[in-house]
Amino acid sequence: MIRPNIRAMTGYIPGEQPRENDVIKLNTNENPYPPAPGVVEAIQKALTADRLRKYPDPTGWRFREAAARLHRVPPENILIGNGSDDLLTMITRAAVPEGGLVVAPTPSYLLYRTLAEIQGARFETARFENDWNLPASWPPDHAHAVFLANPNSPSGTLLPISTLSAVAQQSAALVTIDEAYVDFATHDALSLVQHENVIVTRSLSKSYSLAGIRFGYAIGNGALIGELFKVKDSYNCDALSLVAATAALEDQAHFQNNRRLILASRGRLEVKLRQLGFDVTPSQANFVWCRHKSVEAKLIYESLKKRGILVRYMNYQDWPDGLRISVGSDLELDRLFDELEKLI
Ligand SMILES: *Cc1c(COP(=O)(O)O)cnc(C)c1O
């Protein structure tokens, strides 16, 4: 009953979401601060029997207008998604034929492989250089889709615009720049959507504190967005998430304030980890990638877990293992530092 490529795949495994409430979660890069107050108000206002009875706007026009104002592009250049993962799915569906080729550097976001496998496509990775730059003569010219998380996960590193621009120019593939973490970085790649093969994806899960509602959007040229629109589920974003996402984007003061808090705490986290003997990759995201000079990453992960602190342990085939630690609130980081001091 099931296609062979589906039977052969493992499926994407998301970070743990413990059912207990007293765990300090530093494993899936959620924002420790609440979303803008207008978000909860907008949901409460929209929560009427009549609103629930009717289908939501399939195009998400109100949201697209808000995003268009923020990014100074036409609303036609915005595509709504049920989380940015939904947009990555649409991109793969539209761009990659069965037996086609999806490429991404490694280590990076593991979902890209899963999407290729679902599509019945091949997936090829190329190892990052040791300084997290792209390997030379990449991507291969027969690829159909190129995925670049920028900032990258788990490294938190950011590729320069010149590198991304060269990829877009050299490749005939649809190049997706996955900017789930870009709000914590020094620059974004929005200017590159002038290339007709470039699309940028954004998420409200991290920088807008809305992982619970599932909302993301893509920015690209109008023709490309129009094609992707054809493969999206008709009502992929529900009525409540649409008003929530719109309210979130419209409160830029709240957003900037939370962003500043996280950047300050990220600095504190990097300094402390180095004092404790970790090698820390300088981060442009809301997490840091690190490994201790003498204590094994897996052991640190397990010991922290026993003490109620979850971080992400990552073990890749072609890269040294390490810990990806989300930037929590200052109180959460204090607890983390206490436990690490005891442990190391
Ligand atoms: C979290 C994350 C996403 C997905 O974000 P959602 O909007 O929650 O689906 C996409 N790409 C990367 C690299 C991420 O870390």
Tab-separated table of C-alpha atoms and ligand atoms in Angstrom:
chain	number	residue	atom	x	y	z
A	1	MET	CA	0.000	0.000	0.000
A	2	ILE	CA	2.882	2.343	0.717
A	3	ARG	CA	5.385	3.717	-1.818
A	4	PRO	CA	8.832	2.099	-1.472
A	5	ASN	CA	10.580	5.433	-0.818
A	6	ILE	CA	8.290	6.068	2.159
A	7	ARG	CA	8.840	2.574	3.556
A	8	ALA	CA	12.586	3.019	3.205
A	9	MET	CA	12.763	6.324	5.078
A	10	THR	CA	13.096	6.938	8.819
A	11	GLY	CA	11.087	10.151	9.033
A	12	TYR	CA	12.119	13.429	10.609
A	13	ILE	CA	12.614	13.267	14.373
A	14	PRO	CA	11.875	16.636	16.056
A	15	GLY	CA	13.565	17.676	19.309
A	16	GLU	CA	12.017	16.265	22.481
A	17	GLN	CA	8.898	18.025	23.791
A	18	PRO	CA	8.652	16.731	27.385
A	19	ARG	CA	5.183	16.501	28.933
A	20	GLU	CA	6.404	17.616	32.340
A	21	ASN	CA	6.271	21.382	32.807
A	22	ASP	CA	9.208	21.920	35.135
A	23	VAL	CA	11.873	21.057	32.560
A	24	ILE	CA	14.161	23.851	31.347
A	25	LYS	CA	13.884	23.527	27.572
A	26	LEU	CA	16.981	24.665	25.746
A	27	ASN	CA	16.713	22.083	22.950
A	28	THR	CA	14.370	23.424	20.226
A	29	ASN	CA	15.205	27.145	20.081
A	30	GLU	CA	11.856	28.424	21.294
A	31	ASN	CA	11.810	32.031	22.440
A	32	PRO	CA	11.826	32.327	26.265
A	33	TYR	CA	9.791	35.557	26.145
A	34	PRO	CA	6.054	35.899	25.445
A	35	PRO	CA	4.689	37.050	22.071
A	36	ALA	CA	3.386	40.628	21.697
A	37	PRO	CA	0.277	41.289	23.844
A	38	GLY	CA	-1.625	42.162	20.646
A	39	VAL	CA	-1.247	38.543	19.512
A	40	VAL	CA	-3.308	37.086	22.350
A	41	GLU	CA	-5.849	39.931	21.962
A	42	ALA	CA	-6.173	39.285	18.235
A	43	ILE	CA	-6.806	35.573	18.838
A	44	GLN	CA	-9.365	36.338	21.549
A	45	LYS	CA	-11.146	38.782	19.253
A	46	ALA	CA	-11.198	36.293	16.373
A	47	LEU	CA	-12.413	33.468	18.582
A	48	THR	CA	-16.119	33.650	17.738
A	49	ALA	CA	-18.472	30.845	16.701
A	50	ASP	CA	-19.018	32.542	13.358
A	51	ARG	CA	-15.281	32.761	12.650
A	52	LEU	CA	-14.833	29.094	13.507
A	53	ARG	CA	-17.775	28.093	11.292
A	54	LYS	CA	-16.248	29.614	8.143
A	55	TYR	CA	-13.099	28.778	6.175
A	56	PRO	CA	-10.197	31.184	6.588
A	57	ASP	CA	-8.911	33.347	3.707
A	58	PRO	CA	-6.909	30.844	1.603
A	59	THR	CA	-4.535	33.551	0.358
A	60	GLY	CA	-3.948	35.140	3.783
A	61	TRP	CA	-4.240	38.567	2.187
A	62	ARG	CA	-4.290	40.613	5.414
A	63	PHE	CA	-1.123	38.927	6.597
A	64	ARG	CA	0.528	39.351	3.195
A	65	GLU	CA	-0.195	43.076	3.318
A	66	ALA	CA	1.421	43.328	6.756
A	67	ALA	CA	4.494	41.372	5.631
A	68	ALA	CA	4.669	43.414	2.419
A	69	ARG	CA	4.736	46.678	4.424
A	70	LEU	CA	7.474	45.337	6.679
A	71	HIS	CA	9.717	44.135	3.859
A	72	ARG	CA	8.782	46.770	1.254
A	73	VAL	CA	7.718	44.263	-1.386
A	74	PRO	CA	4.332	43.745	-3.089
A	75	PRO	CA	1.899	41.434	-1.191
A	76	GLU	CA	1.948	39.153	-4.266
A	77	ASN	CA	5.558	38.312	-3.363
A	78	ILE	CA	4.547	36.734	-0.034
A	79	LEU	CA	3.378	33.130	0.466
A	80	ILE	CA	1.863	31.922	3.755
A	81	GLY	CA	2.787	28.616	5.397
A	82	ASN	CA	1.671	26.461	8.314
A	83	GLY	CA	5.104	26.964	9.857
A	84	SER	CA	8.051	27.498	7.568
A	85	ASP	CA	8.393	23.704	7.295
A	86	ASP	CA	5.156	23.818	5.261
A	87	LEU	CA	6.811	26.242	2.818
A	88	LEU	CA	9.833	23.954	2.468
A	89	THR	CA	7.373	21.162	1.622
A	90	MET	CA	5.672	23.283	-1.050
A	91	ILE	CA	9.026	24.234	-2.544
A	92	THR	CA	10.091	20.584	-2.781
A	93	ARG	CA	6.742	19.536	-4.245
A	94	ALA	CA	6.863	22.220	-6.915
A	95	ALA	CA	10.552	22.125	-7.871
A	96	VAL	CA	11.732	18.539	-7.519
A	97	PRO	CA	10.684	15.750	-9.911
A	98	GLU	CA	10.612	12.111	-8.821
A	99	GLY	CA	14.182	10.878	-9.145
A	100	GLY	CA	15.377	14.490	-9.056
A	101	LEU	CA	18.138	15.909	-6.903
A	102	VAL	CA	17.960	17.954	-3.702
A	103	VAL	CA	21.199	19.296	-2.232
A	104	ALA	CA	22.228	20.952	1.018
A	105	PRO	CA	25.492	21.341	2.896
A	106	THR	CA	26.007	19.251	6.019
A	107	PRO	CA	25.661	19.506	8.981
A	108	SER	CA	22.450	21.455	8.529
A	109	TYR	CA	18.689	21.213	9.043
A	110	LEU	CA	17.788	17.516	8.837
A	111	LEU	CA	14.301	18.089	7.417
A	112	TYR	CA	15.699	18.779	3.914
A	113	ARG	CA	16.613	15.113	3.555
A	114	THR	CA	13.186	13.999	4.743
A	115	LEU	CA	11.459	16.229	2.189
A	116	ALA	CA	13.612	14.808	-0.621
A	117	GLU	CA	12.850	11.256	0.492
A	118	ILE	CA	9.094	11.889	0.559
A	119	GLN	CA	9.334	13.314	-2.948
A	120	GLY	CA	11.169	10.185	-4.186
A	121	ALA	CA	14.193	12.324	-4.984
A	122	ARG	CA	17.878	11.834	-4.278
A	123	PHE	CA	19.523	13.880	-1.556
A	124	GLU	CA	23.192	14.825	-1.723
A	125	THR	CA	25.106	16.663	0.948
A	126	ALA	CA	28.478	18.344	0.774
A	127	ARG	CA	30.415	18.820	3.973
A	128	PHE	CA	30.913	22.406	5.152
A	129	GLU	CA	34.535	23.560	5.333
A	130	ASN	CA	35.891	23.505	8.877
A	131	ASP	CA	35.191	27.250	9.191
A	132	TRP	CA	31.542	26.640	8.134
A	133	ASN	CA	32.028	28.104	4.682
A	134	LEU	CA	30.551	26.341	1.656
A	135	PRO	CA	32.747	23.772	-0.095
A	136	ALA	CA	34.305	24.836	-3.409
A	137	SER	CA	32.376	24.232	-6.655
A	138	TRP	CA	29.109	23.661	-4.904
A	139	PRO	CA	26.202	23.235	-5.647
A	140	PRO	CA	26.348	20.570	-8.384
A	141	ASP	CA	24.819	21.949	-11.573
A	142	HIS	CA	22.259	19.158	-12.027
A	143	ALA	CA	20.412	19.886	-8.750
A	144	HIS	CA	16.710	20.805	-8.795
A	145	ALA	CA	16.549	22.335	-5.331
A	146	VAL	CA	19.229	23.836	-3.101
A	147	PHE	CA	18.539	24.390	0.603
A	148	LEU	CA	20.685	26.736	2.662
A	149	ALA	CA	19.789	27.457	6.273
A	150	ASN	CA	21.251	30.888	6.947
A	151	PRO	CA	22.021	31.280	9.838
A	152	ASN	CA	22.731	27.581	9.766
A	153	SER	CA	21.618	25.088	12.378
A	154	PRO	CA	23.347	23.619	14.389
A	155	SER	CA	26.313	25.974	13.873
A	156	GLY	CA	24.597	29.354	14.181
A	157	THR	CA	26.937	30.640	11.451
A	158	LEU	CA	25.968	33.039	8.665
A	159	LEU	CA	27.173	32.964	5.057
A	160	PRO	CA	27.960	36.330	3.430
A	161	ILE	CA	25.629	37.720	0.744
A	162	SER	CA	28.394	37.395	-1.850
A	163	THR	CA	28.520	33.615	-1.319
A	164	LEU	CA	24.739	33.244	-1.525
A	165	SER	CA	24.612	35.438	-4.597
A	166	ALA	CA	27.247	33.297	-6.316
A	167	VAL	CA	25.224	30.144	-5.562
A	168	ALA	CA	22.106	31.740	-7.053
A	169	GLN	CA	23.953	32.825	-10.171
A	170	GLN	CA	25.789	29.561	-10.759
A	171	SER	CA	22.829	27.287	-10.206
A	172	ALA	CA	19.767	26.673	-12.362
A	173	ALA	CA	18.055	25.119	-9.322
A	174	LEU	CA	15.487	26.774	-7.085
A	175	VAL	CA	17.628	28.112	-4.241
A	176	THR	CA	15.901	28.363	-0.861
A	177	ILE	CA	17.511	30.527	1.779
A	178	ASP	CA	15.951	29.306	5.018
A	179	GLU	CA	16.030	32.350	7.294
A	180	ALA	CA	14.298	30.824	10.315
A	181	TYR	CA	16.950	32.475	12.550
A	182	VAL	CA	17.865	35.565	10.555
A	183	ASP	CA	16.255	37.994	12.999
A	184	PHE	CA	19.150	37.240	15.364
A	185	ALA	CA	21.800	37.874	12.682
A	186	THR	CA	23.638	40.911	11.327
A	187	HIS	CA	22.168	40.747	7.814
A	188	ASP	CA	19.519	38.982	5.754
A	189	ALA	CA	19.450	37.918	2.111
A	190	LEU	CA	16.150	39.491	1.072
A	191	SER	CA	17.852	41.531	-1.633
A	192	LEU	CA	18.623	38.257	-3.452
A	193	VAL	CA	14.983	37.569	-4.312
A	194	GLN	CA	15.669	39.773	-7.337
A	195	HIS	CA	17.138	36.531	-8.808
A	196	GLU	CA	14.214	34.613	-10.240
A	197	ASN	CA	15.477	31.310	-8.738
A	198	VAL	CA	15.787	32.528	-5.134
A	199	ILE	CA	13.187	32.233	-2.386
A	200	VAL	CA	13.625	33.250	1.245
A	201	THR	CA	11.640	31.576	4.043
A	202	ARG	CA	10.882	33.055	7.455
A	203	SER	CA	9.390	31.576	10.612
A	204	LEU	CA	7.369	33.127	13.424
A	205	SER	CA	8.334	30.261	15.729
A	206	LYS	CA	11.571	31.669	17.073
A	207	SER	CA	12.004	35.435	16.847
A	208	TYR	CA	8.246	36.131	17.271
A	209	SER	CA	7.717	33.579	20.100
A	210	LEU	CA	4.958	31.722	18.219
A	211	ALA	CA	6.151	28.111	17.836
A	212	GLY	CA	2.766	27.024	19.210
A	213	ILE	CA	0.628	28.473	16.429
A	214	ARG	CA	2.622	27.264	13.391
A	215	PHE	CA	3.184	30.116	10.994
A	216	GLY	CA	5.837	30.997	8.447
A	217	TYR	CA	6.059	32.835	5.158
A	218	ALA	CA	8.150	32.960	2.023
A	219	ILE	CA	9.314	35.932	-0.002
A	220	GLY	CA	10.092	35.567	-3.689
A	221	ASN	CA	9.271	37.056	-7.053
A	222	GLY	CA	5.571	37.107	-7.972
A	223	ALA	CA	5.771	34.469	-10.709
A	224	LEU	CA	7.517	31.965	-8.427
A	225	ILE	CA	5.103	32.607	-5.558
A	226	GLY	CA	2.205	32.091	-7.993
A	227	GLU	CA	3.530	28.649	-8.979
A	228	LEU	CA	4.070	27.614	-5.360
A	229	PHE	CA	0.564	28.772	-4.503
A	230	LYS	CA	-0.791	26.028	-6.793
A	231	VAL	CA	0.712	23.242	-4.669
A	232	LYS	CA	-0.212	24.594	-1.255
A	233	ASP	CA	-3.074	23.040	0.737
A	234	SER	CA	-6.037	25.338	0.093
A	235	TYR	CA	-6.492	26.361	3.727
A	236	ASN	CA	-3.024	25.701	5.084
A	237	CYS	CA	-3.206	28.502	7.671
A	238	ASP	CA	-6.171	28.653	10.016
A	239	ALA	CA	-8.149	31.763	10.963
A	240	LEU	CA	-6.549	32.125	14.404
A	241	SER	CA	-2.954	31.723	13.259
A	242	LEU	CA	-3.505	34.291	10.500
A	243	VAL	CA	-4.666	37.014	12.885
A	244	ALA	CA	-1.972	36.057	15.416
A	245	ALA	CA	0.815	36.244	12.842
A	246	THR	CA	-0.428	39.576	11.513
A	247	ALA	CA	-0.538	41.089	15.017
A	248	ALA	CA	2.946	39.749	15.757
A	249	LEU	CA	4.492	41.382	12.689
A	250	GLU	CA	2.706	44.642	13.414
A	251	ASP	CA	4.316	45.032	16.862
A	252	GLN	CA	7.899	45.665	15.815
A	253	ALA	CA	8.735	47.415	19.110
A	254	HIS	CA	7.944	44.269	21.112
A	255	PHE	CA	9.859	42.146	18.616
A	256	GLN	CA	12.948	44.393	18.747
A	257	ASN	CA	12.901	44.404	22.530
A	258	ASN	CA	12.829	40.593	22.806
A	259	ARG	CA	15.487	40.379	20.149
A	260	ARG	CA	17.786	42.684	22.130
A	261	LEU	CA	17.285	40.618	25.298
A	262	ILE	CA	18.201	37.419	23.462
A	263	LEU	CA	21.292	38.898	21.827
A	264	ALA	CA	22.510	40.079	25.246
A	265	SER	CA	21.893	36.654	26.814
A	266	ARG	CA	23.586	34.940	23.862
A	267	GLY	CA	26.730	36.942	24.603
A	268	ARG	CA	26.530	35.915	28.244
A	269	LEU	CA	26.065	32.251	27.291
A	270	GLU	CA	29.062	32.280	24.934
A	271	VAL	CA	31.351	33.914	27.500
A	272	LYS	CA	30.348	31.533	30.288
A	273	LEU	CA	30.683	28.404	28.143
A	274	ARG	CA	34.197	29.467	27.134
A	275	GLN	CA	35.116	30.047	30.793
A	276	LEU	CA	33.917	26.521	31.513
A	277	GLY	CA	36.241	25.092	28.851
A	278	PHE	CA	33.936	24.786	25.852
A	279	ASP	CA	34.851	25.539	22.255
A	280	VAL	CA	32.005	27.798	21.144
A	281	THR	CA	31.199	28.727	17.553
A	282	PRO	CA	30.315	32.456	17.426
A	283	SER	CA	26.553	32.501	16.891
A	284	GLN	CA	24.260	34.617	14.730
A	285	ALA	CA	21.181	32.739	15.946
A	286	ASN	CA	19.268	32.177	19.222
A	287	PHE	CA	21.365	29.124	20.116
A	288	VAL	CA	25.041	28.257	20.353
A	289	TRP	CA	26.946	25.259	19.049
A	290	CYS	CA	29.652	24.029	21.390
A	291	ARG	CA	31.707	21.101	22.537
A	292	HIS	CA	33.786	20.770	25.662
A	293	LYS	CA	37.562	20.416	25.392
A	294	SER	CA	37.630	17.343	27.654
A	295	VAL	CA	34.138	16.155	28.678
A	296	GLU	CA	32.099	14.232	26.099
A	297	ALA	CA	29.089	16.050	24.679
A	298	LYS	CA	26.800	13.058	25.147
A	299	LEU	CA	27.715	12.794	28.810
A	300	ILE	CA	26.988	16.487	29.395
A	301	TYR	CA	23.659	16.131	27.590
A	302	GLU	CA	22.652	13.129	29.689
A	303	SER	CA	23.751	14.643	32.994
A	304	LEU	CA	21.878	17.876	32.291
A	305	LYS	CA	18.787	15.910	31.331
A	306	LYS	CA	18.845	14.066	34.667
A	307	ARG	CA	18.855	17.470	36.346
A	308	GLY	CA	15.867	18.741	34.372
A	309	ILE	CA	17.687	20.721	31.674
A	310	LEU	CA	17.214	19.697	28.042
A	311	VAL	CA	19.776	20.715	25.428
A	312	ARG	CA	20.178	19.195	21.946
A	313	TYR	CA	22.853	16.575	21.449
A	314	MET	CA	23.825	16.269	17.786
A	315	ASN	CA	25.875	13.436	16.352
A	316	TYR	CA	26.543	13.640	12.604
A	317	GLN	CA	28.343	11.126	10.408
A	318	ASP	CA	30.943	13.506	9.042
A	319	TRP	CA	31.320	16.089	11.789
A	320	PRO	CA	32.399	15.993	15.453
A	321	ASP	CA	29.392	15.691	17.765
A	322	GLY	CA	28.356	18.616	19.946
A	323	LEU	CA	25.661	20.404	21.891
A	324	ARG	CA	23.242	22.955	20.531
A	325	ILE	CA	22.009	25.092	23.411
A	326	SER	CA	19.113	27.534	22.964
A	327	VAL	CA	19.418	31.005	24.444
A	328	GLY	CA	16.936	30.827	27.326
A	329	SER	CA	15.926	33.522	29.789
A	330	ASP	CA	18.564	34.773	32.222
A	331	LEU	CA	17.021	32.653	34.996
A	332	GLU	CA	17.201	29.538	32.832
A	333	LEU	CA	20.801	30.279	31.909
A	334	ASP	CA	21.667	30.766	35.606
A	335	ARG	CA	20.334	27.250	36.307
A	336	LEU	CA	22.290	25.877	33.355
A	337	PHE	CA	25.523	27.518	34.560
A	338	ASP	CA	25.015	26.145	38.102
A	339	GLU	CA	24.627	22.604	36.801
A	340	LEU	CA	27.521	22.877	34.342
A	341	GLU	CA	29.812	24.182	37.086
A	342	LYS	CA	29.002	21.154	39.251
A	343	LEU	CA	29.402	18.789	36.343
A	344	ILE	CA	32.669	20.104	34.870
B	1	LIG	C1	12.856	25.861	13.318
B	1	LIG	C2	13.331	25.780	11.907
B	1	LIG	C3	12.426	25.801	10.839
B	1	LIG	C4	10.964	25.593	11.006
B	1	LIG	O1	10.272	26.556	11.577
B	1	LIG	P1	8.694	26.432	11.730
B	1	LIG	O2	8.242	27.769	11.243
B	1	LIG	O3	8.466	26.212	13.176
B	1	LIG	O4	8.174	25.316	10.863
B	1	LIG	C5	12.928	25.861	9.556
B	1	LIG	N1	14.254	25.846	9.322
B	1	LIG	C6	15.144	25.791	10.313
B	1	LIG	C7	16.603	25.768	9.996
B	1	LIG	C8	14.711	25.732	11.630
B	1	LIG	O5	15.575	25.599	12.629
